[in-house]
XYZ file of C-alpha atoms in Angstrom:
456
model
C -85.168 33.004 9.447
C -83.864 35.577 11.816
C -86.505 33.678 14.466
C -85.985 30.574 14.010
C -82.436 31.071 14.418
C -83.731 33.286 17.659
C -85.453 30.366 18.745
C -83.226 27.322 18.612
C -80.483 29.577 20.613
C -82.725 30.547 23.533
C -83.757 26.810 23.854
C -79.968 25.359 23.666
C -79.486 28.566 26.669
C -82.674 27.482 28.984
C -81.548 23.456 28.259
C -78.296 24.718 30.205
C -79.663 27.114 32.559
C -82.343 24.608 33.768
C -80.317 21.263 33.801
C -77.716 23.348 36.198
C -80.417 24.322 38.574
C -82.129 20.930 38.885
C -79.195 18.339 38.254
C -80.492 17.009 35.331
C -83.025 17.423 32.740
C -83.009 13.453 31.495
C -86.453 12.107 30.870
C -85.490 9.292 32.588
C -85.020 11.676 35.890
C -88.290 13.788 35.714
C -88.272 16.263 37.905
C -89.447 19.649 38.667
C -87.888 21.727 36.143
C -87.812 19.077 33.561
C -91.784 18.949 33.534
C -91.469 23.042 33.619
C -89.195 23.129 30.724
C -90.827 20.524 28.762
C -94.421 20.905 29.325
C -95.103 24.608 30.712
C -92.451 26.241 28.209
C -91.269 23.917 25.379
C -94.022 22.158 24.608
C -97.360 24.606 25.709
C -95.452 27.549 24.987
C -92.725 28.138 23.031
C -93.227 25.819 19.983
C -96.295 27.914 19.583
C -94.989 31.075 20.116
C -92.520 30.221 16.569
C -95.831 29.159 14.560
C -97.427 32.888 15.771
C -94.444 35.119 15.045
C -93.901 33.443 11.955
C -97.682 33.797 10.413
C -98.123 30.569 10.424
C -100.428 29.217 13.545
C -103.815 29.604 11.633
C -105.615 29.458 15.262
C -108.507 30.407 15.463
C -107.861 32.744 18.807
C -104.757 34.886 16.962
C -107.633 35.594 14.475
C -108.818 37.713 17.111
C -105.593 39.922 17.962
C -105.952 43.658 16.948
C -101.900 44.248 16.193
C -100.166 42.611 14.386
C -97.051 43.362 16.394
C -98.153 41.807 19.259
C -96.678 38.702 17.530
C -93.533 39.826 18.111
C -94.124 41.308 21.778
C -95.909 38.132 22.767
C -92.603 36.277 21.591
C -90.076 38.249 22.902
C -91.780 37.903 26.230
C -91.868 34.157 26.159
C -88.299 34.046 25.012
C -87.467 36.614 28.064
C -89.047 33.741 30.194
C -87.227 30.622 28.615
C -84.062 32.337 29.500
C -85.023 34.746 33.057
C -86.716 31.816 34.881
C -83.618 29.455 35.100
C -81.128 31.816 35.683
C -83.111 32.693 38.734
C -82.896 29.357 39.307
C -79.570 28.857 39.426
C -78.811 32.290 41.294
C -80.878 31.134 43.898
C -78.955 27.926 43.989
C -75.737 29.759 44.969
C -77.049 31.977 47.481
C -78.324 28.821 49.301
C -75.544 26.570 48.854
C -77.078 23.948 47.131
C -75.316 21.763 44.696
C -77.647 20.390 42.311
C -75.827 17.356 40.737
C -74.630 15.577 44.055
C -77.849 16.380 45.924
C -80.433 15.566 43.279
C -78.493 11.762 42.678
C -78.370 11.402 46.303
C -82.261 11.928 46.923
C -82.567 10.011 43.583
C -81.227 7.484 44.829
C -82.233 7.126 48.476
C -84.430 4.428 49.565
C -87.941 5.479 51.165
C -87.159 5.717 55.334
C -89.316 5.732 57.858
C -89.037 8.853 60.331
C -90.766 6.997 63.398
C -88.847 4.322 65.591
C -90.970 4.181 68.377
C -94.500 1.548 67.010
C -96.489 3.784 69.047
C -96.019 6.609 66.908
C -96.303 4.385 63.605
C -99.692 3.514 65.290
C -101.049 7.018 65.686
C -99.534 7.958 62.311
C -101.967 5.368 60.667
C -104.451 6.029 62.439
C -104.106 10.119 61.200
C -103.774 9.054 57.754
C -106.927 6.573 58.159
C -109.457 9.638 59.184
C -108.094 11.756 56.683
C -108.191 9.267 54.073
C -111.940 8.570 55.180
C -112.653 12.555 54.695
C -111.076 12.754 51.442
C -113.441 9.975 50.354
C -116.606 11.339 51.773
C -115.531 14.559 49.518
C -115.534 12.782 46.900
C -118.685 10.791 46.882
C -120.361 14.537 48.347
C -119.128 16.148 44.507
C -120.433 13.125 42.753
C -123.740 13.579 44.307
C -124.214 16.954 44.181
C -123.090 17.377 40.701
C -125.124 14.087 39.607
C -126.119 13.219 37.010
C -122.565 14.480 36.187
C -120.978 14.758 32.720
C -119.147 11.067 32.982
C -122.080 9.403 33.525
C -124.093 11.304 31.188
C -121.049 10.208 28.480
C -121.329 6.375 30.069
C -125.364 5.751 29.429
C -125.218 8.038 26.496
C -127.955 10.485 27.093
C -127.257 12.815 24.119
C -126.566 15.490 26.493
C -124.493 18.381 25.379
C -120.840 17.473 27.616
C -119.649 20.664 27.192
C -122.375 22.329 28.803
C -122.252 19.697 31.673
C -119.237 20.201 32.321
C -119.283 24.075 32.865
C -122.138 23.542 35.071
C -121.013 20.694 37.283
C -118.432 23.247 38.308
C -120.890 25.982 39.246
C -123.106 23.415 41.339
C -121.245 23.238 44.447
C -120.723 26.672 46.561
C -119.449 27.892 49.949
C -118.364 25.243 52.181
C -119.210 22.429 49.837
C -116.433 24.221 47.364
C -113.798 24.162 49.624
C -114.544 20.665 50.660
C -114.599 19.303 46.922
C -111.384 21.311 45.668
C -108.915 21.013 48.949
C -110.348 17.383 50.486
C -111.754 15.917 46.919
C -109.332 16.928 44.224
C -106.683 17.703 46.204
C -105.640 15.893 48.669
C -107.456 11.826 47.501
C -104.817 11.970 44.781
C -101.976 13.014 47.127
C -102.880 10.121 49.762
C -103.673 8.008 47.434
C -99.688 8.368 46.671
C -99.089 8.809 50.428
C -100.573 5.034 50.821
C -98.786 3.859 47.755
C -95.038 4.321 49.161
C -95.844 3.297 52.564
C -96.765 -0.158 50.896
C -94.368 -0.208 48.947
C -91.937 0.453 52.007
C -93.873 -1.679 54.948
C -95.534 -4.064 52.254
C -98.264 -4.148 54.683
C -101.499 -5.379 52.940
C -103.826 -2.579 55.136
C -101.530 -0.022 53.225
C -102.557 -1.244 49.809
C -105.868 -1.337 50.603
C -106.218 2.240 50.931
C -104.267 2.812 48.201
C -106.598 0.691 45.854
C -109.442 2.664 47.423
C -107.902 6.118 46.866
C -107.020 5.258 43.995
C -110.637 4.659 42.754
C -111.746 7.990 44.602
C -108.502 10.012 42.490
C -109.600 8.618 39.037
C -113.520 9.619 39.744
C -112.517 12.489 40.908
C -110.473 13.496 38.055
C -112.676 11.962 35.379
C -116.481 12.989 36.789
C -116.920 15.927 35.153
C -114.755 15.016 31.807
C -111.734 17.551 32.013
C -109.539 16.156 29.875
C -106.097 16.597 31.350
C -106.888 16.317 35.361
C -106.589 12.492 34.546
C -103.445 12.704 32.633
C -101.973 14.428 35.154
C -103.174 12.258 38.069
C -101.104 8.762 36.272
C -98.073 11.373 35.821
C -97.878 11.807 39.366
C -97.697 8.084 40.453
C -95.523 7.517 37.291
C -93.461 9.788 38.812
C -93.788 7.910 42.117
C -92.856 4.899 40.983
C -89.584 6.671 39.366
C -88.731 8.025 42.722
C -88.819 5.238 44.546
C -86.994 2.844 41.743
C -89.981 0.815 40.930
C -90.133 2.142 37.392
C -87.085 2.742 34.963
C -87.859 4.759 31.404
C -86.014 4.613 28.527
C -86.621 5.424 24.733
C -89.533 2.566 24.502
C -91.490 3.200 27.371
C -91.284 6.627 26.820
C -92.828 6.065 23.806
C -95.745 3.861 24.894
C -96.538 6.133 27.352
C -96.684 9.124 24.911
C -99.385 6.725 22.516
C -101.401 6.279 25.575
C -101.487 9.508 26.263
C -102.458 10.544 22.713
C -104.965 7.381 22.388
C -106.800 9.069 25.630
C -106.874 12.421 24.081
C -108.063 11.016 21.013
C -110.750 9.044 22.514
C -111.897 12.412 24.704
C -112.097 14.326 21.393
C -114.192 11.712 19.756
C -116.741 11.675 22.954
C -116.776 15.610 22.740
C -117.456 15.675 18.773
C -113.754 16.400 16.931
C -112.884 13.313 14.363
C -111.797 13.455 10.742
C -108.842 15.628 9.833
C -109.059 17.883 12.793
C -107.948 15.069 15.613
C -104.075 15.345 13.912
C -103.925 18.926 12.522
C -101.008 20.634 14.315
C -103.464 23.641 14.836
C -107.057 22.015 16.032
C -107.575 19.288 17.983
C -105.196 17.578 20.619
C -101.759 18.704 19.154
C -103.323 22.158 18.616
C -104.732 22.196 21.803
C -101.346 21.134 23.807
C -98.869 23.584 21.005
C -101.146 26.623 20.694
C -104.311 26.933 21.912
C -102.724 27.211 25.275
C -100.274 29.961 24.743
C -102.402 31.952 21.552
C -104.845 33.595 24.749
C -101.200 35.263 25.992
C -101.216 37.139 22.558
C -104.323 38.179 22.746
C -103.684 40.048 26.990
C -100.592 41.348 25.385
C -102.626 42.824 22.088
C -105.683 44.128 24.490
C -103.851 45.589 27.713
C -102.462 48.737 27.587
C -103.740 49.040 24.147
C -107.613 48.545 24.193
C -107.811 48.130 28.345
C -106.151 49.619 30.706
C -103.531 47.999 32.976
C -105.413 46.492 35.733
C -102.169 47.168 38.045
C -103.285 46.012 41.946
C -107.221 44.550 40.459
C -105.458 41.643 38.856
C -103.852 40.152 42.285
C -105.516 37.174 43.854
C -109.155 37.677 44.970
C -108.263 35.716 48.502
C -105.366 38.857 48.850
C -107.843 41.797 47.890
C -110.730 40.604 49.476
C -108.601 41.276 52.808
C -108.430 45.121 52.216
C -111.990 45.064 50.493
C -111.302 45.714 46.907
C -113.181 43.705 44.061
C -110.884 41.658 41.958
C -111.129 41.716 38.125
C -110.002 38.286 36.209
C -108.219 39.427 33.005
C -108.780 35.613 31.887
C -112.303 36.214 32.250
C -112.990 39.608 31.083
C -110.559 38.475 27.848
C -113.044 35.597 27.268
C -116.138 37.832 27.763
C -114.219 40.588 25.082
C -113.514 37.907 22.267
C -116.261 35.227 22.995
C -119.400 36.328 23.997
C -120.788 33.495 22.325
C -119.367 30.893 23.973
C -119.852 32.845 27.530
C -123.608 33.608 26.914
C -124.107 30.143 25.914
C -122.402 28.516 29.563
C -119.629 26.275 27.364
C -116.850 28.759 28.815
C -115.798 30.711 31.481
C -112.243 32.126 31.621
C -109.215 32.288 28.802
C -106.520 30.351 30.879
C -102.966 30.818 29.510
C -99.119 31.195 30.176
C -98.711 33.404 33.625
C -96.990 35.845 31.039
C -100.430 36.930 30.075
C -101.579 37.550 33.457
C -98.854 39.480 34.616
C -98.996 41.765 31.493
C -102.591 42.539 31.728
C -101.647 44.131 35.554
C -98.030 45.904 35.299
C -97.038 45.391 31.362
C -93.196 44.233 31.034
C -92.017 45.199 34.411
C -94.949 42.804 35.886
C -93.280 40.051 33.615
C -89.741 40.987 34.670
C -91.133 40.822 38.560
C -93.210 37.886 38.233
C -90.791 36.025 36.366
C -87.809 36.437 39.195
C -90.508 35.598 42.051
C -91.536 32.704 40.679
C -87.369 31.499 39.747
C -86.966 32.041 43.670
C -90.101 30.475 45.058
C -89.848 26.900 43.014
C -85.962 27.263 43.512
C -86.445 27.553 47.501
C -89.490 24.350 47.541
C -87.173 22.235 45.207
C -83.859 22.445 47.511
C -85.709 22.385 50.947
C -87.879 18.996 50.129
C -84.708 17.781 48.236
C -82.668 17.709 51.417
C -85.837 16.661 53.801
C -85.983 12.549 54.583
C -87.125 10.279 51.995
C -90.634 10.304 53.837
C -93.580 9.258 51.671
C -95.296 12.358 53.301
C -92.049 14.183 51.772
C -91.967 12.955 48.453
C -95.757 12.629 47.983
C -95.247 16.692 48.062
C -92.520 17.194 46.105
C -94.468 14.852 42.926
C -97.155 16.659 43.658
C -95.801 20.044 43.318
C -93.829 18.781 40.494
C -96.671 18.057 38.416
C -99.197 21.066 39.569
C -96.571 24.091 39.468
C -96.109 23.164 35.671
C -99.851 22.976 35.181
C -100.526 26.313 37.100
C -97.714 28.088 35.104
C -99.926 27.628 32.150
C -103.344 28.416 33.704
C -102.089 32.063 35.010
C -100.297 33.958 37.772
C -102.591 34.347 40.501
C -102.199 30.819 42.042
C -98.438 31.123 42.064
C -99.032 33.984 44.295
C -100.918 32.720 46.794
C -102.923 29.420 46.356
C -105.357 28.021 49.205
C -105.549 24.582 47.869
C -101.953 23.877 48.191
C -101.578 25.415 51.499
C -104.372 23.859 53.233
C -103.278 20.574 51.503
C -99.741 21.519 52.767
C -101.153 22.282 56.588
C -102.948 19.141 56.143
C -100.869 16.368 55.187
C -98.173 17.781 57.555
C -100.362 18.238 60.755
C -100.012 14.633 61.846
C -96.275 14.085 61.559
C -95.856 17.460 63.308
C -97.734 16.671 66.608
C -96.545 13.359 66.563
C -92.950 14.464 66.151
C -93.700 17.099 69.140
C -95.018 14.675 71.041
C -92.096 12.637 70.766
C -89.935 14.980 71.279
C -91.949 15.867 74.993
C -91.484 12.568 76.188
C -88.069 11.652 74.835
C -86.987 15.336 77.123
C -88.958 14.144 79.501
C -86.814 10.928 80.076
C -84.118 12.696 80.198
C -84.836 15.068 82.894
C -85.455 11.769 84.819
């Protein structure tokens, strides 16, 4: 009882801490920190966390836990989160002057504008967007054939092949450069113009704008679907449903809401079937899609907690990004993997699995224990306080907002997949960098000739 009660407080705290810092938390209003609170915490995290203090989770990967306190730990940390996080938040609101109500409604409801007057630079903009738009596609059609037969088309002409297997391999079959050029110009940045291309036409209604969006739009879904990850695609229609909010073209209330949540549970349902779950196990809260959304995705977080400092050492500086310590030459260890090697093997040896993904909490405790947690918890309030404010008071650019959905969607997802892209991630900078590039030289540009004029 004494958690439960626990647990209802600390969400009715974190509802107010987090609608302060982002202006609202209405599901008709998604936003950053409503798709943190709801998906990375409420939903992936902290419904599950109750079922595992309380003895009741039956999952298979608390089977595997050594102590039985680390229950408790494991839930006292995600509670510390629920509450740490926003108030972070909203301290880093104050020191930077921002006013979360009044400037969230006003970018809310701002129309898309257009940052160039001069055609010229309209011109050169398209004609950017056109050759990277171009790239993005040849990344995408370079994955399919390098990974082909891949797992979607295995699933389409039904080969009998075992999908799980394919999938864990098409990820392993492109390396060096050709990695780089799948992840940043494949799944990275096709979905993000393919957004791009779907404001400008809504804002120019120029028909050569929805042509590329109907192309990049095909390139996204392959992109997301080829090799059969499950949520990639999910994710991909929540960023231009989130689009379409943005920009007014879309309005939710309680039935849409709901349509959209049977879809998405029809799709989950269907990739379940194609991987070989049906009966009973498709709606039991602890197997299947429910179980996989409620606790298989925080349960691993129990187990770093139960292992580290316990079984394993701390792996203090080891566990920071391998792009940071490959700089001063040390070899990086990946708790997620090493956890997955440890409880397992099986699965490992036999190429169906490769790392144990799971709440940054886990992450953080498996290198520096609670202070690690305190730390990475307070970097992380700061960091998505600072991106949230700055793009909120930036024009109503599609460049703009094509950033700010996309980091609204992918900060939530990487909060659940670990710590170490938080810290320093190469996709999003170089998709950052990327997508930026044009409007900055032809802003500078601009700016040369329009001081130019002057002197004259």
């Amino acid at each position: 009882m004494l958690y439960i009660m626990v647990w209802f407080t600390i969400v009715l705290f974190s509802v107010l801490l987090f609608r302060n810092a982002a202006g609202t938390l209405s599901l008709s209003k998604l936003n950053l920190h409503s798709f943190i609170f709801y998906y990375s915490l409420l939903v992936s995290s902290y419904i599950g966390s109750l079922l595992i203090v309380l003895n009741i989770d039956q999952s298979y990967i608390i089977k595997k836990i050594m102590f039985e306190e680390s229950r408790e730990v494991g839930f006292w940390l995600v509670s510390m989160a629920m509450l740490l996080l926003p108030l972070t938040m909203v301290i880093t609101s104050r020191l930077m002057g921002f006013h979360p109500d009044g400037e969230f409604q006003k970018y809310w409801n701002a129309p898309l504008e257009e940052i160039y007057t001069e055609k010229k630079s309209r011109v050169d903009f398209y004609r950017c967007f056109v050759v990277l738009a171009s790239v993005s596609l040849f990344a995408v059609a370079y994955t399919l054939w390098k990974t082909f037969p891949f797992p979607l088309y295995e699933a389409i002409i039904g080969s009998g092949s075992d999908l799980a297997v394919g999938r864990i391999t098409a990820k392993g079959q492109i390396s060096g450069a050709g990695n780089y050029l799948k992840n940043i110009m494949g799944i990275g940045l096709t979905p993000l113009l393919s957004m791009v291309a779907y404001a400008y036409a809504v804002m120019t209604r120029e028909k050569k704008w929805w042509y590329w969006f109907s192309v990049l739009f095909i390139g996204a879904l392959l992109i997301q679907l080829y090799d059969l990850q499950k949520a990639p695609v999910l994710f991909y229609f929540a960023m231009f449903l989130l689009l379409r909010m943005w920009i007014g073209k879309t309005k939710l209330n309680a039935f849409r809401i709901s349509a959209l949540a049977l879809a998405g549970v029809v799709y989950l349902i269907g990739i379940y079937t194609v991987f070989g779950v049906g009966g009973s196990d498709l709606f039991s809260y602890n197997k299947g899609p429910v179980g996989r959304i409620i606790l298989t995705q925080v349960a691993p977080m129990y187990t770093y907690v139960d292992r580290y400092d316990e079984v394993y050492p701390y792996l203090q500086e080891e566990g920071l990004p391998p792009t940071i310590l490959k700089i001063y030459g040390e070899d990086p260890v990946r708790s997620a993997a090493k956890l997955m090697a440890d409880l397992f093997p099986e699965k490992v040896e036999a190429g169906t699995a490769g790392v144990l993904n799971t709440l940054y909490i886990g992450e953080l405790y498996a290198s520096f224990g609670w202070f690690g947690v305190i730390l990475g918890t307070v970097y992380l309030g700061i960091i998505i306080q600072v991106l949230y404010v700055l793009i909120l008071r930036l024009p109503k650019h599609p460049i703009f907002l094509s950033l700010l959905i996309f980091f609204t969607v992918n900060i939530p997802r990487a909060l659940v997949g670990g710590f170490s892209d938080l810290i320093f991630n190469i996709v999003w900078i170089s998709l950052t960098v990327i997508i930026l590039l044009p409007l900055f030289f032809i802003s500078l540009r601009d700016f040369r000739i329009t001081r130019e004029m002057v002197k004259k």
